[in-house]
Short mmCIF file of C-alpha atoms in Angstrom, two decimals:
data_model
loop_
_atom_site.label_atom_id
_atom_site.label_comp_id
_atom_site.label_asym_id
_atom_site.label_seq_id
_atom_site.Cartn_x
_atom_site.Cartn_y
_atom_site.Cartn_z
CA UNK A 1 182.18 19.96 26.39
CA UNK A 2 182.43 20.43 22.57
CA UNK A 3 185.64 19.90 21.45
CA UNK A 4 185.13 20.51 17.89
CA UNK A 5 182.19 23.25 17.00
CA UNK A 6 180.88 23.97 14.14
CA UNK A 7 178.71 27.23 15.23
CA UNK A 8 176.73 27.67 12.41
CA UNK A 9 174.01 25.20 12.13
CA UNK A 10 173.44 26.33 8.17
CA UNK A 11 174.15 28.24 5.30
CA UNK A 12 172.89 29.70 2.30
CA UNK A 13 175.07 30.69 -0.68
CA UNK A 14 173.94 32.33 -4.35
CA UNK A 15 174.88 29.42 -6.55
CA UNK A 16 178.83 30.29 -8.61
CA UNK A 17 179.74 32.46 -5.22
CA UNK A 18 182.18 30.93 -2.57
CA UNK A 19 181.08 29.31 0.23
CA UNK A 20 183.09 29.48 3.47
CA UNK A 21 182.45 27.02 6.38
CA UNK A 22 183.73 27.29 9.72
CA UNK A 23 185.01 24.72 12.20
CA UNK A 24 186.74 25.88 15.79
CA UNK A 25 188.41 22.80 18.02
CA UNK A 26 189.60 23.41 21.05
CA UNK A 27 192.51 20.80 22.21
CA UNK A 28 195.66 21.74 20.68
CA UNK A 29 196.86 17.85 20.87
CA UNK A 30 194.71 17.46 17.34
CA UNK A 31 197.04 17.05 14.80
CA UNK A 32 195.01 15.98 11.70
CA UNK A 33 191.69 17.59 10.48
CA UNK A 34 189.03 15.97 7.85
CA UNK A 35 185.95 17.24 6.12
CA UNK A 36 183.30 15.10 5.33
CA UNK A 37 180.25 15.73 2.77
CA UNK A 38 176.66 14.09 3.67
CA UNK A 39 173.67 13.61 1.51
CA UNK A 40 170.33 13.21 2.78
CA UNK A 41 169.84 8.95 3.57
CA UNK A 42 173.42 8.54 2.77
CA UNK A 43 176.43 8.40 4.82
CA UNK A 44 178.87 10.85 5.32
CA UNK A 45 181.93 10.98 2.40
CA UNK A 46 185.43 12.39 2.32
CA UNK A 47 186.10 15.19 1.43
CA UNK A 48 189.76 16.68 2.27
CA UNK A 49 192.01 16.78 4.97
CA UNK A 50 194.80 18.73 6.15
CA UNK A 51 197.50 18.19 8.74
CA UNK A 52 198.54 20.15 11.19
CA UNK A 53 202.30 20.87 9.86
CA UNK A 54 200.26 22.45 6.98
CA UNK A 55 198.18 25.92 6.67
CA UNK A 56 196.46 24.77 3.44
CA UNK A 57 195.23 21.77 1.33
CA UNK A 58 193.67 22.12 -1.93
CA UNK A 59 191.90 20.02 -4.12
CA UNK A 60 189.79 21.17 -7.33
CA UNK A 61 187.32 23.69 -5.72
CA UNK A 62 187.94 22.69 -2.23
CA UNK A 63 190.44 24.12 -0.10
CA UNK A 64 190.83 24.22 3.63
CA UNK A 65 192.68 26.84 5.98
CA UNK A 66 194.24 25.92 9.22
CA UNK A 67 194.92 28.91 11.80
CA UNK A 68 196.64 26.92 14.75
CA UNK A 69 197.09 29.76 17.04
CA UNK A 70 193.26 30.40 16.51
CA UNK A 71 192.39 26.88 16.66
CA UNK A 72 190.25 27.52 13.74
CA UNK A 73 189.83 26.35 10.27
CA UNK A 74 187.78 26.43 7.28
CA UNK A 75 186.71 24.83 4.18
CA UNK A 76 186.10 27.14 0.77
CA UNK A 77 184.22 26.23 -1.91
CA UNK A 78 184.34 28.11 -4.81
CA UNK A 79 182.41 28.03 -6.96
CA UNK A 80 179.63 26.86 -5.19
CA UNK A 81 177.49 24.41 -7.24
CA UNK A 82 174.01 23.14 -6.61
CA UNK A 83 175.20 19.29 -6.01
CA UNK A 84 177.30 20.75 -3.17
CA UNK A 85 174.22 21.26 -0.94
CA UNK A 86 174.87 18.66 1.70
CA UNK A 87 175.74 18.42 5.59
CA UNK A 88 179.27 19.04 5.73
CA UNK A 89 181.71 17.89 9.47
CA UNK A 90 184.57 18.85 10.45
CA UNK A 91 186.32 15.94 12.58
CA UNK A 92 189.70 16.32 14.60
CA UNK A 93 192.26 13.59 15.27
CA UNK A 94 195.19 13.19 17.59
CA UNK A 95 197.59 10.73 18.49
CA UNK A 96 195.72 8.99 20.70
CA UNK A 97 193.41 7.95 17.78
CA UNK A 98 190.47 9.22 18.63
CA UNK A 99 188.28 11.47 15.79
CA UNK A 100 185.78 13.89 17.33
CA UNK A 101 183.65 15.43 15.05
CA UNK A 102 181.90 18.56 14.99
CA UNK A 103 177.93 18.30 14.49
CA UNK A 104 177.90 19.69 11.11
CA UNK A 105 176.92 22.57 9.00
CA UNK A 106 173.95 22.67 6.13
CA UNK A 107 174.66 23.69 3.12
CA UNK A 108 172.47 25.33 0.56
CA UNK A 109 172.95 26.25 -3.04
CA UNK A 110 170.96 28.68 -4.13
CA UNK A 111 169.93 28.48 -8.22
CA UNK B 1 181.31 -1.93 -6.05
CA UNK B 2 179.12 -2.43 -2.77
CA UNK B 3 182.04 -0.63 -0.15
CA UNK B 4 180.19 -0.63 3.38
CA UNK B 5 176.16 -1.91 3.44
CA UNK B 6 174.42 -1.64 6.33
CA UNK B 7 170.91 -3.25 6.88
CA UNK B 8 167.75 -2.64 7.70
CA UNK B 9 167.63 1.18 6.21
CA UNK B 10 164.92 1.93 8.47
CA UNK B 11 163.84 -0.33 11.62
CA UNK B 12 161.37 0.09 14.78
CA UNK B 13 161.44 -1.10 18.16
CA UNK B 14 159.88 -1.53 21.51
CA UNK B 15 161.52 -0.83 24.65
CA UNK B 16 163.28 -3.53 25.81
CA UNK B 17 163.39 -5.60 22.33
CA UNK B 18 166.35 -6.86 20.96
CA UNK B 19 167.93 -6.15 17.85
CA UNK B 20 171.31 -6.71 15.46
CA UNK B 21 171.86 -4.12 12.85
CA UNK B 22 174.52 -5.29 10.15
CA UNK B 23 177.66 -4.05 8.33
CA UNK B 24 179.30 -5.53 5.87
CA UNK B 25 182.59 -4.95 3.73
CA UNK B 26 183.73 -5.89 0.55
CA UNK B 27 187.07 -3.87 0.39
CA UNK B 28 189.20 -6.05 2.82
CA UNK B 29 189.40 -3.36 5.15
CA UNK B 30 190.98 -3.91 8.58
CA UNK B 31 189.13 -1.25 10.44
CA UNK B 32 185.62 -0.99 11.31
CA UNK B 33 183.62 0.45 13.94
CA UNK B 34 180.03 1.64 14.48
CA UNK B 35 178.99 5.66 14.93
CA UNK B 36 175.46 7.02 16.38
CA UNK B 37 174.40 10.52 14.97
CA UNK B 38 171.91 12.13 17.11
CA UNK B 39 170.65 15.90 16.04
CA UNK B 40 172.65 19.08 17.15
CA UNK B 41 175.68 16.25 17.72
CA UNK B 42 178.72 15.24 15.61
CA UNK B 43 179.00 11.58 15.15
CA UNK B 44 180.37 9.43 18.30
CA UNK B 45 181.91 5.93 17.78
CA UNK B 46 180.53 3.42 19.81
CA UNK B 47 182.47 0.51 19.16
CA UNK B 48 185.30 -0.27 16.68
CA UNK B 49 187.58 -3.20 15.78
CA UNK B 50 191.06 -3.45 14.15
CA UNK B 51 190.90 -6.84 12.96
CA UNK B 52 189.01 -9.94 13.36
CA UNK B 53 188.49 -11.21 17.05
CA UNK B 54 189.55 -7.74 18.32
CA UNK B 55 187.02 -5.37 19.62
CA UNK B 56 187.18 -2.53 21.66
CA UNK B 57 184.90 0.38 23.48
CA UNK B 58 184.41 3.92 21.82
CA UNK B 59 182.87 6.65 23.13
CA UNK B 60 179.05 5.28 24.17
CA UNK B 61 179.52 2.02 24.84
CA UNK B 62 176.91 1.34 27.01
CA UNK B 63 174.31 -0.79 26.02
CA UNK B 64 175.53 -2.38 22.82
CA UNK B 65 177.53 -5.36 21.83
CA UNK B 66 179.50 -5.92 18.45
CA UNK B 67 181.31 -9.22 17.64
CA UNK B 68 183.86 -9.33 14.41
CA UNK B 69 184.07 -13.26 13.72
CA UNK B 70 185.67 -12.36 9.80
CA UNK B 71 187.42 -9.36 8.08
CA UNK B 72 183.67 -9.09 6.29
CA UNK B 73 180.99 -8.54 9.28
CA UNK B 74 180.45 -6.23 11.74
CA UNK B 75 177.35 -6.62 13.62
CA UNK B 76 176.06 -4.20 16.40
CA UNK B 77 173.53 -5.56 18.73
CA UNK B 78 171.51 -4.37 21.08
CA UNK B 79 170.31 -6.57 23.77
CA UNK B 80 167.63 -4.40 25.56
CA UNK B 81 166.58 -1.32 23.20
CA UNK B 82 166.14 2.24 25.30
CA UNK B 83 164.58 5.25 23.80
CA UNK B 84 167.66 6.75 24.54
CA UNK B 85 169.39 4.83 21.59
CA UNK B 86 166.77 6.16 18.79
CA UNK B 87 169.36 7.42 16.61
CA UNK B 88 170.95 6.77 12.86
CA UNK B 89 173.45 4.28 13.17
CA UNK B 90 176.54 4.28 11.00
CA UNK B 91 179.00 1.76 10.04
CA UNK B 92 182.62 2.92 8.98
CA UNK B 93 185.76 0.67 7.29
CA UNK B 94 189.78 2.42 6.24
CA UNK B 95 192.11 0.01 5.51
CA UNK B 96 193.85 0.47 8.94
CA UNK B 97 192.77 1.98 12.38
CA UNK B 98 194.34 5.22 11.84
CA UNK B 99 192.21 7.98 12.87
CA UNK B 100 193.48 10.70 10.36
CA UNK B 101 192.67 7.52 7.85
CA UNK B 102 189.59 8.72 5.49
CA UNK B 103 186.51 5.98 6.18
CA UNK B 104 184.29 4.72 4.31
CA UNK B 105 180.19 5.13 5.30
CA UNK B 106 177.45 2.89 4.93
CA UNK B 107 174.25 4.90 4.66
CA UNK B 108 172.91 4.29 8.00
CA UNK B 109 170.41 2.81 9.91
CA UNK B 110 167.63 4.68 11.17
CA UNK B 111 166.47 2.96 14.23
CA UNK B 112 163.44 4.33 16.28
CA UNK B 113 162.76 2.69 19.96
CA UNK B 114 159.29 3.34 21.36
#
């Protein structure tokens, strides 16, 4: 049972548009959401977070949405560059300290 | 500015074989534990430890061991390799064991078990 799903395995966006990823989670006990950005051979890096007493985080060209009652949320990029073509998570924390994460979304930047 | 290195990059293995993959730190981080990403799945912590001499079970235990003898080291061994555990293994540090704490990566181990 998925707790955190990230439905769409990949996505292609025209290089200077926005690009809109999707994560759904589905315990409302997570309080405390990160994205992280993978590379190809590398390991996964941080991107932003948000909390749950928050609808929205921003930082530079990132931003991510959190729609509790949906138990959704989403990262927007905008505008979309080509060195943003990686394998972006979602993860979801609670109290209890555990992070599950989502199994990730491919991103590609189209010149 | 090393941050988290992980060795081998690449490693193969016959069933049964042993094997230690190894983390290191250079940021004095408290927190470290050890993730397996297998395709179509998000990243599941196997083991982690909030300071030296303390360990503890994540997710997938089963079938590895870790030891944390210094703030530094954080190997994860595997006594009798499965095909089961071909995977890429990562190793994670934040300064404490909070899990809305940002980690920092090391770039994985790819570890195939025939």
């Amino acid at each position: 049972d998925q707790q955190v799903k990230q439905n769409s395995p990949s996505l292609s966006v025209q290089e200077g548009r926005i690009s809109i990823l999707n994560c759904d989670y589905t315990n409302s006990m997570f309080d405390y959401f990160l994205w992280y950005k993978k590379y190809p051979a590398e390991g996964p890096t941080f991107l932003i977070s948000i909390s749950s007493i928050k609808d929205k985080n921003e930082d530079g060209r990132f931003t991510v949405f959190l729609n509790k009652s949906a138990k959704h949320l989403s990262l927007h990029i905008v505008p979309s560059q080509p060195g943003d073509s990686a394998v972006y998570f979602c993860a979801a924390s609670s109290a209890t300290h555990q992070l599950i994460w989502g199994a990730g979304t491919k991103l590609i930047i189209k010149p | 500015n090393a941050g988290v290195t992980q060795t081998p990059k690449f490693h193969i293995l016959k069933t049964g074989q042993s094997m230690t993959l190894q983390c290191a730190q250079d940021m004095n981080h408290g927190y470290l534990s050890w993730y397996r990403q297998d395709p179509g799945m998000g990243l599941r912590r196997i083991h982690y430890s909030v300071a030296a001499g303390i360990t503890d079970k994540g997710e997938v235990p089963d079938g590895y061991n870790v030891s944390r003898s210094n703030t530094e080291d954080f190997p994860l061994r595997l006594e009798s390799a499965a095909p089961s555990q071909t995977s890429v293994y990562f190793c994670a540090s934040s300064r404490q064991g909070f899990s809305n704490q940002p980690q920092h990566f090391g770039d994985g181990t790819r570890l195939s078990i025939l």
